[in-house]
Structures are given as structure tokens and as C-alpha cells.
Amino acid sequence: MISFNVGPSKIYPQVKDYLAEAYNEHILSISHRSAAFDTISKNTLQLLHEKLNIPPDYTILYTTSATESWEIISQDLVTKASTHFYNGEFGKKWFEYAQYIHPHTQGFAFNEQTELNIDSYPILPDTEVLCFTLNETSTGTQVNPSNIKQAKQKYPNALVAIDTTSCLGGINIDFVAYDIIYGSVQKCFGLPAGLGILIISQKALQKAEKIGIKGRYNSLLRLVEHIQKFQTSFTPNVLGIYLLGKILNDVPNIAETDSTIINRAKEWYSFVEQSPSLKLHIQNPAVRSNTVITIAATEERVTAIKKSAKEAGFELGSGYGKLKNSTFRIANFPALTHDEIADLKSFLQNV
Ligand SMILES: *Cc1c(COP(=O)(O)O)cnc(C)c1O
């Protein structure tokens, strides 16, 4: 069975050997305060910087999930309000988590078929963080970084946070354009779930220091303090950190992965556009995601296609939230091979 699910997703096949290696090398029971752990973690952090082109002055922290980052941002980087722009379920959930912590949080929904234009919204002049879901996994859309850049210019004091959960590791991200970037490993990294990554700029770190919250187990300042020794404030997913280092060592620089993914996305979109029986959910090519392809059909067709795909050995991603019954999704993640994609296309040609 090949998983084209958009998360958890297909894992790299070599993970099987790395799991055995981790067991054989007694990594699974090492202390997270040991030199052995520090070496593994240091290697993973270095490879993240190197392979994803993360600037040296950005701090990389381990979390347990992307969802945890939603709370860390509100708890440690916001005192009154952040501003959220969303066109799908993940962005909306992020807004709701933030609003639970800070009631004055702003949330602006925008149409999934159109580009985000921040000028249309009454943004608080002193908003503390502008929040965007760079790749909205539920709809299969992405925000154009130039629109975020405009927001940053208009609100120079605010931090800019982006949810990159379904594109980090697949798409080249211009980190310097943002202050807070987060995701998790079960999507474009082709790894089992249970590890998140939170990347912050100096400006974000200074804001956290100014606010000075340190009381919770996952307080940003606690995480920052421990990462100086490559560690975390809690017992982390040691195996996940080990596997991430192994996979990062295998993959090319993100610039290369990025061009593969973008080419494959173009091919996917033209394949579906030319298909007599399939329809794209997102009509506007300018906002279509490079990593998540969403296909619309009647509920009956969605059910039938997913079922016959399964019989043919392909796991398709279900629709999400409101789109659960009217769409299915196809991951365009780096761990999928050229041949697997070709096989799925020949299956889809006959549905
Ligand atoms: C999957 C996903 C999440 C949730 O990730 P977890 O690691 O399960 O917390 C959040 N945002 C987006 C855009 C996602 O695709």
C-alpha cells in the first residue's frame, strides 16, 4: 500500500533500517541528558540548518507537534492579540486556539479561491503577531509570500508567524522573511508522527525575553535555554530526532527538492485539468498548493474512488473538515517516488 495521504504520509523506506539501527545502537533507552543524545541532537539541528537553509541566527526548537506551536506562540510571544488570516480548517483552528488564550485575538477568513489581500482587513495597529498558514492542507492552497511581505512592511513592529506543517521540508522557505516558522515531521519529512519543529528569529526571541514567561513546561524561554545544550526541557522524542537526522542526511538541499516538488505539482495540475473525469477543487492556479492537490467530486464518487484506489494499493487522503465528503487529497511530498506517482496517475486515468 502506498500512502498518498497528506499526513501522516508515506515514510521513506530506509526508515525501516534506521529503526533497527536505533535499536541495535541502544539509542532507544539513552538519557536525554546524556552526551550520546547531545551528539544526535546536535547533528539533527546542524542538518536542519544546512539542508533547509535556515539562517545561523535562527533558533531551532523541538516540540511535540505543530499544534503545540500554536499555544507556544500565544503564550510566550503575545500579551494581548495576534492577527490571523485563514481560508481553511488549520488556519481557523490556530486562530481559535489563540483566541482561547487571548480573547482580543483577530481572525479574518478569506476566500480559498483568491489571493490574500491584507489591505481589506481592519488589522489592529498594534497587533503583536501576524499569522498565516503558508500551506493550508485542508483546502490545498498556499499564500503567496509576497502578500506576507506586504503585511510585514505595513506592520514592521509585529512578528510574522507561518504554519508550514505541510510544506516544511518540501518547499524552499525564505526564513528571513518570517520570525516564527513551525511544522512537524509526518508530512514532507516522510517520517512517523510525534515530533514538531519550531524555528524563531532573533526578533522573536527578544520579544519572548521581554515578556519573560518561563513557568510552563514548554515555555519558549525554557526551550531556548535547553537547546543551548541541544536539549529540551522535557523528555523529547529521541527516536524521532535520530530519524530526522538520518533522513536529512539522505535528502538533497531543499533548493533541489523544491524544484522537484514544483515540477511535480505542475504535472499533477495539468494531469487533473486534462482528465475527463476529475476536477480540481481550487480553480485559481495562483493559489494552488504545491504539496497538496485537492480534487473535487460528488460524495458517491469520492467514496468509490477512494475504495477502488485502496484495492489497487493506493491510500488517498480524505477531504478535511467541511470538504470531507466532497473532495479527496493527494500528497505531493518528497518521499513519494516518480514511479509511484506514475502508477497512481495511470490508476486515476481509468476511474
Ligand atoms: C497537519 C497540520 C497541522 C497539525 O499538525 P500536528 O503535528 O498534528 O499538530 C497544523 N497545521 C497544518 C497546516 C497541518 O497541515
Coordinates of C-alpha atoms and ligand atoms in Angstrom, one line a residue:
M1 CA 0.0 0.0 0.0
I2 CA 1.4 3.4 -1.0
S3 CA 0.2 6.3 1.1
F4 CA -0.7 9.5 -0.8
N5 CA -2.2 10.7 2.4
V6 CA -1.4 14.2 3.3
G7 CA -0.3 13.4 6.9
P8 CA 0.7 11.1 8.4
S9 CA 2.2 10.3 5.0
K10 CA 4.3 7.9 3.2
I11 CA 7.6 7.4 5.2
Y12 CA 10.9 6.9 3.5
P13 CA 11.6 3.2 3.1
Q14 CA 15.0 3.4 4.6
V15 CA 13.3 4.3 7.9
K16 CA 12.9 0.6 8.4
D17 CA 16.7 0.1 8.6
Y18 CA 17.2 3.2 10.7
L19 CA 14.7 1.9 13.2
A20 CA 16.7 -1.4 13.5
E21 CA 19.9 0.6 13.7
A22 CA 18.5 2.8 16.5
Y23 CA 17.5 -0.4 18.4
N24 CA 20.9 -2.1 17.8
E25 CA 22.9 1.0 18.8
H26 CA 20.9 1.3 22.1
I27 CA 19.7 4.7 21.3
L28 CA 16.1 3.9 22.4
S29 CA 17.0 4.0 26.1
I30 CA 19.6 6.7 26.3
S31 CA 19.1 9.6 28.6
H32 CA 18.0 12.9 27.1
R33 CA 20.7 14.5 29.4
S34 CA 23.5 12.3 28.0
A35 CA 26.4 13.1 25.7
A36 CA 25.1 10.4 23.4
F37 CA 21.8 12.3 23.0
D38 CA 23.6 15.7 22.6
T39 CA 25.6 14.3 19.7
I40 CA 22.4 13.0 17.9
S41 CA 20.5 16.2 18.5
K42 CA 23.4 18.5 17.5
N43 CA 23.7 16.6 14.3
T44 CA 20.0 16.9 13.5
L45 CA 20.0 20.6 14.3
Q46 CA 23.0 21.2 12.1
L47 CA 21.5 19.2 9.2
L48 CA 18.2 21.2 9.6
H49 CA 20.2 24.5 9.2
E50 CA 22.2 23.1 6.3
K51 CA 19.6 21.2 4.3
L52 CA 16.7 23.7 4.8
N53 CA 18.9 26.8 4.5
I54 CA 17.9 28.0 7.9
P55 CA 20.0 31.1 8.8
P56 CA 22.5 30.6 11.6
D57 CA 20.9 33.3 13.8
Y58 CA 17.6 31.5 13.8
T59 CA 17.0 29.1 16.7
I60 CA 15.5 25.7 16.0
L61 CA 13.5 24.1 18.8
Y62 CA 11.9 20.7 19.2
T63 CA 8.2 20.4 20.1
T64 CA 5.8 17.5 20.1
S65 CA 3.6 18.8 17.3
A66 CA 2.6 21.8 15.2
T67 CA -0.5 22.2 17.3
E68 CA 1.8 22.7 20.3
S69 CA 3.4 25.6 18.5
W70 CA 0.0 27.3 18.2
E71 CA -0.1 27.5 22.0
I72 CA 3.6 28.4 22.5
I73 CA 3.2 31.4 20.2
S74 CA 0.2 32.8 22.0
Q75 CA 1.5 32.0 25.5
D76 CA 5.1 33.3 25.1
L77 CA 5.0 35.8 22.3
V78 CA 1.7 37.6 22.7
T79 CA 0.4 39.7 25.5
K80 CA -2.9 40.9 24.0
A81 CA -3.6 40.0 20.4
S82 CA -2.3 38.3 17.3
T83 CA -4.0 38.6 13.9
H84 CA -4.9 35.5 11.9
F85 CA -5.7 35.2 8.2
Y86 CA -7.2 31.9 7.2
N87 CA -9.0 30.1 4.4
G88 CA -9.3 26.6 5.8
E89 CA -9.6 24.4 8.8
F90 CA -6.0 24.5 10.1
G91 CA -5.7 28.3 10.0
K92 CA -9.1 28.6 11.6
K93 CA -8.1 26.2 14.4
W94 CA -4.9 28.1 15.0
F95 CA -7.0 31.3 15.3
E96 CA -9.4 29.5 17.8
Y97 CA -6.5 28.2 19.9
A98 CA -5.1 31.7 20.1
Q99 CA -8.4 33.3 20.8
Y100 CA -8.9 30.9 23.7
I101 CA -5.7 32.3 25.3
H102 CA -6.2 35.9 24.3
P103 CA -9.8 36.9 23.7
H104 CA -8.9 40.0 21.7
T105 CA -7.2 37.8 19.0
Q106 CA -8.2 38.9 15.5
G107 CA -9.3 36.3 12.9
F108 CA -10.0 37.1 9.2
A109 CA -11.3 34.5 6.9
F110 CA -10.5 34.9 3.2
N111 CA -11.8 33.1 0.1
E112 CA -9.9 30.0 -0.7
Q113 CA -10.1 30.8 -4.5
T114 CA -8.5 34.2 -4.2
E115 CA -5.1 35.7 -3.2
L116 CA -4.9 37.2 0.3
N117 CA -5.0 41.0 0.3
I118 CA -4.3 42.2 3.8
D119 CA -5.4 45.8 2.9
S120 CA -9.0 44.6 3.1
Y121 CA -8.9 44.0 6.8
P122 CA -9.1 46.3 9.9
I123 CA -5.9 45.0 11.5
L124 CA -5.2 46.3 15.0
P125 CA -2.3 48.8 14.5
D126 CA -0.5 47.3 17.5
T127 CA -1.1 43.6 16.7
E128 CA 1.8 41.6 18.0
V129 CA 1.9 38.7 15.6
L130 CA 0.6 38.4 12.0
C131 CA -0.3 34.7 11.5
F132 CA -0.5 32.9 8.1
T133 CA -0.9 29.3 7.1
L134 CA 1.6 29.2 4.3
N135 CA 0.2 25.9 3.0
E136 CA -3.4 25.2 4.0
T137 CA -3.6 21.5 4.0
S138 CA -7.4 21.3 4.3
T139 CA -8.1 23.2 1.0
G140 CA -4.9 22.6 -0.9
T141 CA -4.0 26.3 -1.1
Q142 CA -0.9 28.4 -0.4
V143 CA -0.4 32.0 0.5
N144 CA 1.9 34.0 -1.8
P145 CA 5.0 35.1 0.2
S146 CA 4.8 38.5 -1.4
N147 CA 1.4 39.1 0.2
I148 CA 3.0 38.3 3.6
K149 CA 5.9 40.6 2.8
Q150 CA 3.4 43.5 2.2
A151 CA 1.9 42.8 5.6
K152 CA 5.3 42.8 7.3
Q153 CA 6.1 46.2 5.7
K154 CA 2.9 47.6 6.8
Y155 CA 3.3 46.4 10.4
P156 CA 7.0 46.5 11.0
N157 CA 6.7 46.0 14.7
A158 CA 4.7 42.8 14.5
L159 CA 6.2 39.4 14.4
V160 CA 5.3 37.3 11.4
A161 CA 4.4 33.6 12.1
I162 CA 3.8 31.0 9.5
D163 CA 2.4 27.5 9.8
T164 CA 4.4 25.4 7.3
T165 CA 3.4 22.0 8.5
S166 CA 2.5 20.6 5.1
C167 CA 5.4 22.3 3.2
L168 CA 8.4 22.4 5.5
G169 CA 11.0 20.0 4.1
G170 CA 9.3 20.1 0.7
I171 CA 9.3 23.8 -0.3
N172 CA 12.2 26.2 0.0
I173 CA 11.2 28.8 2.6
D174 CA 12.8 32.2 2.7
F175 CA 13.2 32.2 6.5
V176 CA 14.5 35.8 6.9
A177 CA 11.0 37.0 5.7
Y178 CA 9.5 35.5 8.9
D179 CA 10.0 35.4 12.6
I180 CA 8.2 32.1 13.6
I181 CA 8.1 29.1 11.4
Y182 CA 6.8 25.7 12.5
G183 CA 5.8 22.3 11.4
S184 CA 6.0 18.6 12.2
V185 CA 7.7 15.6 10.6
Q186 CA 4.8 13.4 9.5
K187 CA 4.3 15.4 6.3
C188 CA 7.1 16.5 3.9
F189 CA 9.8 14.9 6.0
G190 CA 8.5 11.4 5.4
L191 CA 8.8 10.3 9.0
P192 CA 6.5 8.9 11.6
A193 CA 4.5 11.4 13.7
G194 CA 5.4 12.7 17.1
L195 CA 8.0 15.4 16.6
G196 CA 7.5 19.1 15.8
I197 CA 9.9 21.8 14.9
L198 CA 9.7 25.5 15.8
I199 CA 12.1 28.0 14.3
I200 CA 12.4 31.5 15.6
S201 CA 14.2 34.7 14.7
Q202 CA 16.3 36.9 17.0
K203 CA 13.4 39.4 16.9
A204 CA 11.0 36.7 18.2
L205 CA 13.5 35.6 20.8
Q206 CA 13.9 39.2 22.1
K207 CA 10.1 39.5 22.3
A208 CA 9.9 36.3 24.3
E209 CA 12.6 37.7 26.7
K210 CA 10.8 40.9 27.1
I211 CA 7.6 39.1 28.0
G212 CA 9.6 36.8 30.2
I213 CA 7.3 33.9 30.7
K214 CA 9.1 30.8 32.0
G215 CA 6.6 28.9 34.0
R216 CA 5.3 26.2 31.7
Y217 CA 7.0 23.0 30.7
N218 CA 7.1 24.2 27.1
S219 CA 7.7 27.9 27.7
L220 CA 9.7 29.2 24.8
L221 CA 12.4 30.6 27.0
R222 CA 12.8 27.2 28.7
L223 CA 13.1 25.5 25.3
V224 CA 15.7 28.1 24.2
E225 CA 17.7 27.7 27.4
H226 CA 17.9 23.9 27.0
I227 CA 18.6 24.0 23.2
Q228 CA 22.0 25.7 24.0
K229 CA 22.9 22.1 25.1
F230 CA 21.0 20.6 22.2
Q231 CA 18.4 19.5 24.8
T232 CA 14.7 20.1 25.7
S233 CA 13.0 20.9 28.9
F234 CA 11.0 17.7 28.7
T235 CA 12.0 14.2 27.6
P236 CA 11.8 14.5 23.8
N237 CA 11.1 12.1 21.0
V238 CA 14.7 10.8 20.9
L239 CA 13.9 8.3 18.2
G240 CA 12.2 11.0 16.1
I241 CA 15.2 13.3 16.4
Y242 CA 17.5 10.5 15.5
L243 CA 15.4 9.5 12.4
L244 CA 15.1 13.1 11.3
G245 CA 18.9 13.4 11.3
K246 CA 19.2 10.2 9.3
I247 CA 16.7 11.3 6.7
L248 CA 18.1 14.9 6.4
N249 CA 21.5 13.3 5.8
D250 CA 20.0 11.4 2.8
V251 CA 18.0 14.2 1.2
P252 CA 19.4 16.9 -1.1
N253 CA 19.4 20.6 -0.2
I254 CA 15.9 22.0 -0.1
A255 CA 16.5 24.1 -3.3
E256 CA 16.7 20.8 -5.2
T257 CA 13.7 19.2 -3.5
D258 CA 11.7 22.5 -4.1
S259 CA 12.2 22.3 -7.8
T260 CA 11.3 18.6 -8.0
I261 CA 8.1 19.3 -6.0
I262 CA 7.1 22.4 -8.0
N263 CA 7.6 20.4 -11.3
R264 CA 5.6 17.5 -10.0
A265 CA 2.8 19.9 -8.8
K266 CA 2.6 21.4 -12.3
E267 CA 2.4 17.9 -13.8
W268 CA -0.3 16.9 -11.3
Y269 CA -2.4 20.0 -12.0
S270 CA -2.2 19.6 -15.8
F271 CA -3.0 15.9 -15.4
V272 CA -6.2 16.7 -13.5
E273 CA -7.1 19.6 -15.8
Q274 CA -6.9 17.2 -18.8
S275 CA -8.7 14.4 -17.1
P276 CA -12.3 13.9 -18.4
S277 CA -13.5 12.6 -15.0
L278 CA -11.6 14.6 -12.3
K279 CA -12.0 18.2 -11.3
L280 CA -9.7 20.4 -9.2
H281 CA -11.2 21.9 -6.1
I282 CA -9.1 25.1 -6.4
Q283 CA -9.9 26.9 -9.7
N284 CA -7.4 29.7 -9.3
P285 CA -3.9 28.5 -10.3
A286 CA -2.3 31.3 -8.4
V287 CA -3.3 29.9 -5.0
R288 CA -2.9 26.2 -5.6
S289 CA -0.7 24.4 -3.2
N290 CA 2.5 22.7 -4.5
T291 CA 2.3 19.9 -1.9
V292 CA -1.4 19.1 -1.5
I293 CA -3.6 18.5 -4.6
T294 CA -7.3 18.7 -3.8
I295 CA -9.8 17.0 -6.1
A296 CA -13.5 17.6 -6.0
A297 CA -16.2 15.2 -6.8
T298 CA -19.7 14.1 -5.6
E299 CA -19.8 12.3 -2.3
E300 CA -20.5 9.0 -4.1
R301 CA -17.6 9.4 -6.5
V302 CA -15.2 10.3 -3.7
T303 CA -16.2 7.2 -1.8
A304 CA -15.9 5.0 -4.8
I305 CA -12.5 6.4 -6.0
K306 CA -11.0 6.0 -2.5
K307 CA -12.3 2.5 -2.2
S308 CA -11.1 1.3 -5.6
A309 CA -7.7 3.1 -5.0
K310 CA -7.3 1.1 -1.9
E311 CA -8.0 -2.1 -3.8
A312 CA -5.3 -1.0 -6.3
G313 CA -2.8 -0.4 -3.5
F314 CA -3.1 3.4 -3.1
E315 CA -4.2 5.2 0.0
L316 CA -5.6 8.6 -0.9
G317 CA -6.1 11.5 1.5
S318 CA -9.7 12.1 2.6
G319 CA -11.2 15.5 2.4
Y320 CA -10.8 17.5 5.6
G321 CA -13.4 19.4 7.7
K322 CA -16.1 20.9 5.6
L323 CA -14.6 19.3 2.5
K324 CA -14.6 15.8 4.0
N325 CA -17.2 14.3 1.7
S326 CA -16.8 16.5 -1.4
T327 CA -13.0 16.1 -2.0
F328 CA -10.0 13.8 -1.7
R329 CA -6.4 14.9 -1.5
I330 CA -3.2 13.7 -3.0
A331 CA 0.1 14.4 -1.2
N332 CA 2.9 15.7 -3.4
F333 CA 5.6 15.1 -0.8
P334 CA 9.2 14.3 -1.4
A335 CA 9.2 10.7 -0.1
L336 CA 6.9 9.7 -3.0
T337 CA 8.8 8.4 -6.0
H338 CA 8.4 9.2 -9.6
D339 CA 7.2 5.6 -10.3
E340 CA 4.7 5.7 -7.5
I341 CA 3.2 8.9 -8.9
A342 CA 3.1 7.5 -12.4
D343 CA 1.3 4.4 -11.1
L344 CA -1.3 6.5 -9.3
K345 CA -1.8 8.6 -12.4
S346 CA -2.5 5.5 -14.5
F347 CA -4.9 4.3 -11.9
L348 CA -6.7 7.7 -11.9
Q349 CA -6.8 7.7 -15.7
N350 CA -9.2 4.8 -15.6
V351 CA -11.5 5.8 -12.7
Ligands
LIG1 C1 -1.1 18.7 9.9 C2 -1.2 20.1 10.2 C3 -1.2 20.7 11.5 C4 -1.3 19.8 12.7 O1 0.0 19.1 12.9 P1 0.3 18.3 14.2 O2 1.7 17.9 14.1 O3 -0.7 17.2 14.2 O4 0.0 19.2 15.3 C5 -1.3 22.0 11.6 N1 -1.3 22.8 10.6 C6 -1.3 22.4 9.3 C7 -1.3 23.3 8.2 C8 -1.2 21.0 9.1 O5 -1.2 20.5 7.8

